[in-house]
PDB file of C-alpha atoms in Angstrom:
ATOM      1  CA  UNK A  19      -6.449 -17.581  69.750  1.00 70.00           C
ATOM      2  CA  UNK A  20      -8.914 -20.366  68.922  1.00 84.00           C
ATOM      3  CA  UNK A  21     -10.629 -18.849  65.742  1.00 85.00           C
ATOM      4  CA  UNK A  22      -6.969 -18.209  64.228  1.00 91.00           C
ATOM      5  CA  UNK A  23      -5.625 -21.334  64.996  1.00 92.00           C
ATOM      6  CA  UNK A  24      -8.983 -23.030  62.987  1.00 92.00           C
ATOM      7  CA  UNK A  25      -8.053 -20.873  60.287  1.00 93.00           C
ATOM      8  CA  UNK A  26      -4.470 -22.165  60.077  1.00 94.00           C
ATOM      9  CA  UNK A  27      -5.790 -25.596  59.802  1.00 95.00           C
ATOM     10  CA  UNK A  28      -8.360 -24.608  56.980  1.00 96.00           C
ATOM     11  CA  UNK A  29      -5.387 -22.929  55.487  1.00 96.00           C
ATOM     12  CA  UNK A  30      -2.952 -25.476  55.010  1.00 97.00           C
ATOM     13  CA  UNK A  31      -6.051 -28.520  54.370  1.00 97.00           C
ATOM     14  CA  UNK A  32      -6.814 -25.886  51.656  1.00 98.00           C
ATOM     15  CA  UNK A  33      -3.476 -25.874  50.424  1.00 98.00           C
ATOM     16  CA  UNK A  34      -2.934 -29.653  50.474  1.00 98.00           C
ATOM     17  CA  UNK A  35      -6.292 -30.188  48.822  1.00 98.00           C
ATOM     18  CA  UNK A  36      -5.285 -28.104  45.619  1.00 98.00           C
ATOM     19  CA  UNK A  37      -1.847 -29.413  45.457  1.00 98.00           C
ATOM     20  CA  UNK A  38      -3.299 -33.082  45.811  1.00 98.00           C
ATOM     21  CA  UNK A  39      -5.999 -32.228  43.122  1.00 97.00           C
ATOM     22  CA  UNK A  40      -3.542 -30.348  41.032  1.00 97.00           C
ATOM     23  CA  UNK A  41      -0.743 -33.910  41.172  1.00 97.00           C
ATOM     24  CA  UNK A  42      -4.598 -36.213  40.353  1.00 97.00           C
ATOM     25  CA  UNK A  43      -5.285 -33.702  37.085  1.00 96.00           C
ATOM     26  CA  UNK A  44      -2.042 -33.871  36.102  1.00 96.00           C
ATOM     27  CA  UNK A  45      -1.652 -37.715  36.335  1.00 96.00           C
ATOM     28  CA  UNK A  46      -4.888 -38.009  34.475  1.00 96.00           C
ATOM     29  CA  UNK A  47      -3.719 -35.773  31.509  1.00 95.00           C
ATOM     30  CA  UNK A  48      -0.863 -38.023  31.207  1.00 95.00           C
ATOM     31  CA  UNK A  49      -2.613 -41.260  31.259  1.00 94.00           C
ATOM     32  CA  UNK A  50      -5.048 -39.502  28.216  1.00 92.00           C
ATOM     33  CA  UNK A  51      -2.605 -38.351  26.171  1.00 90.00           C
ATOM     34  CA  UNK A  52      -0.726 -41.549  26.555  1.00 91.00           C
ATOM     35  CA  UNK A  53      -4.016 -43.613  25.497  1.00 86.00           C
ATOM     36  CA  UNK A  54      -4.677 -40.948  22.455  1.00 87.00           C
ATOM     37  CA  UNK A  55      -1.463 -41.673  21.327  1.00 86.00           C
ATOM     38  CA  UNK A  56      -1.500 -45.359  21.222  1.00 84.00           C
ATOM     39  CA  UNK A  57      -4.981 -44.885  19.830  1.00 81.00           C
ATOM     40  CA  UNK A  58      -3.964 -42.727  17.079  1.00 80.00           C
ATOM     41  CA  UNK A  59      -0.308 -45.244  16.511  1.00 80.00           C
ATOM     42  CA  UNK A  60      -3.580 -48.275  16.456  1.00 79.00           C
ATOM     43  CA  UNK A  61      -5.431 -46.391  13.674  1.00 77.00           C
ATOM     44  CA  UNK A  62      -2.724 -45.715  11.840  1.00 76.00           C
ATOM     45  CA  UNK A  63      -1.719 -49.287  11.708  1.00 68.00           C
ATOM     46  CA  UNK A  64      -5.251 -49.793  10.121  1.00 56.00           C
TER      47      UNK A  64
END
């Protein structure tokens, strides 16, 4: 009853893990492309 139980937990810590790793990629993606562009709108200005 034990060993299932422990895998439950490593389950769902797996789960959270890639959805909390999946929410920091996509966050950092954003903040890129939002520095790119104002990069690019800098350059231009040039």
């Amino acid at each position: 009853v034990q060993v299932e139980f422990v895998g439950q937990i490593l389950v769902v810590v797996h789960v959270v893990v890639v959805l909390v790793g999946f929410q920091i990629v996509v966050k950092v993606q954003k903040m890129v492309y939002s520095h790119e562009r104002k990069f690019v709108q800098l350059r231009g200005l040039d």
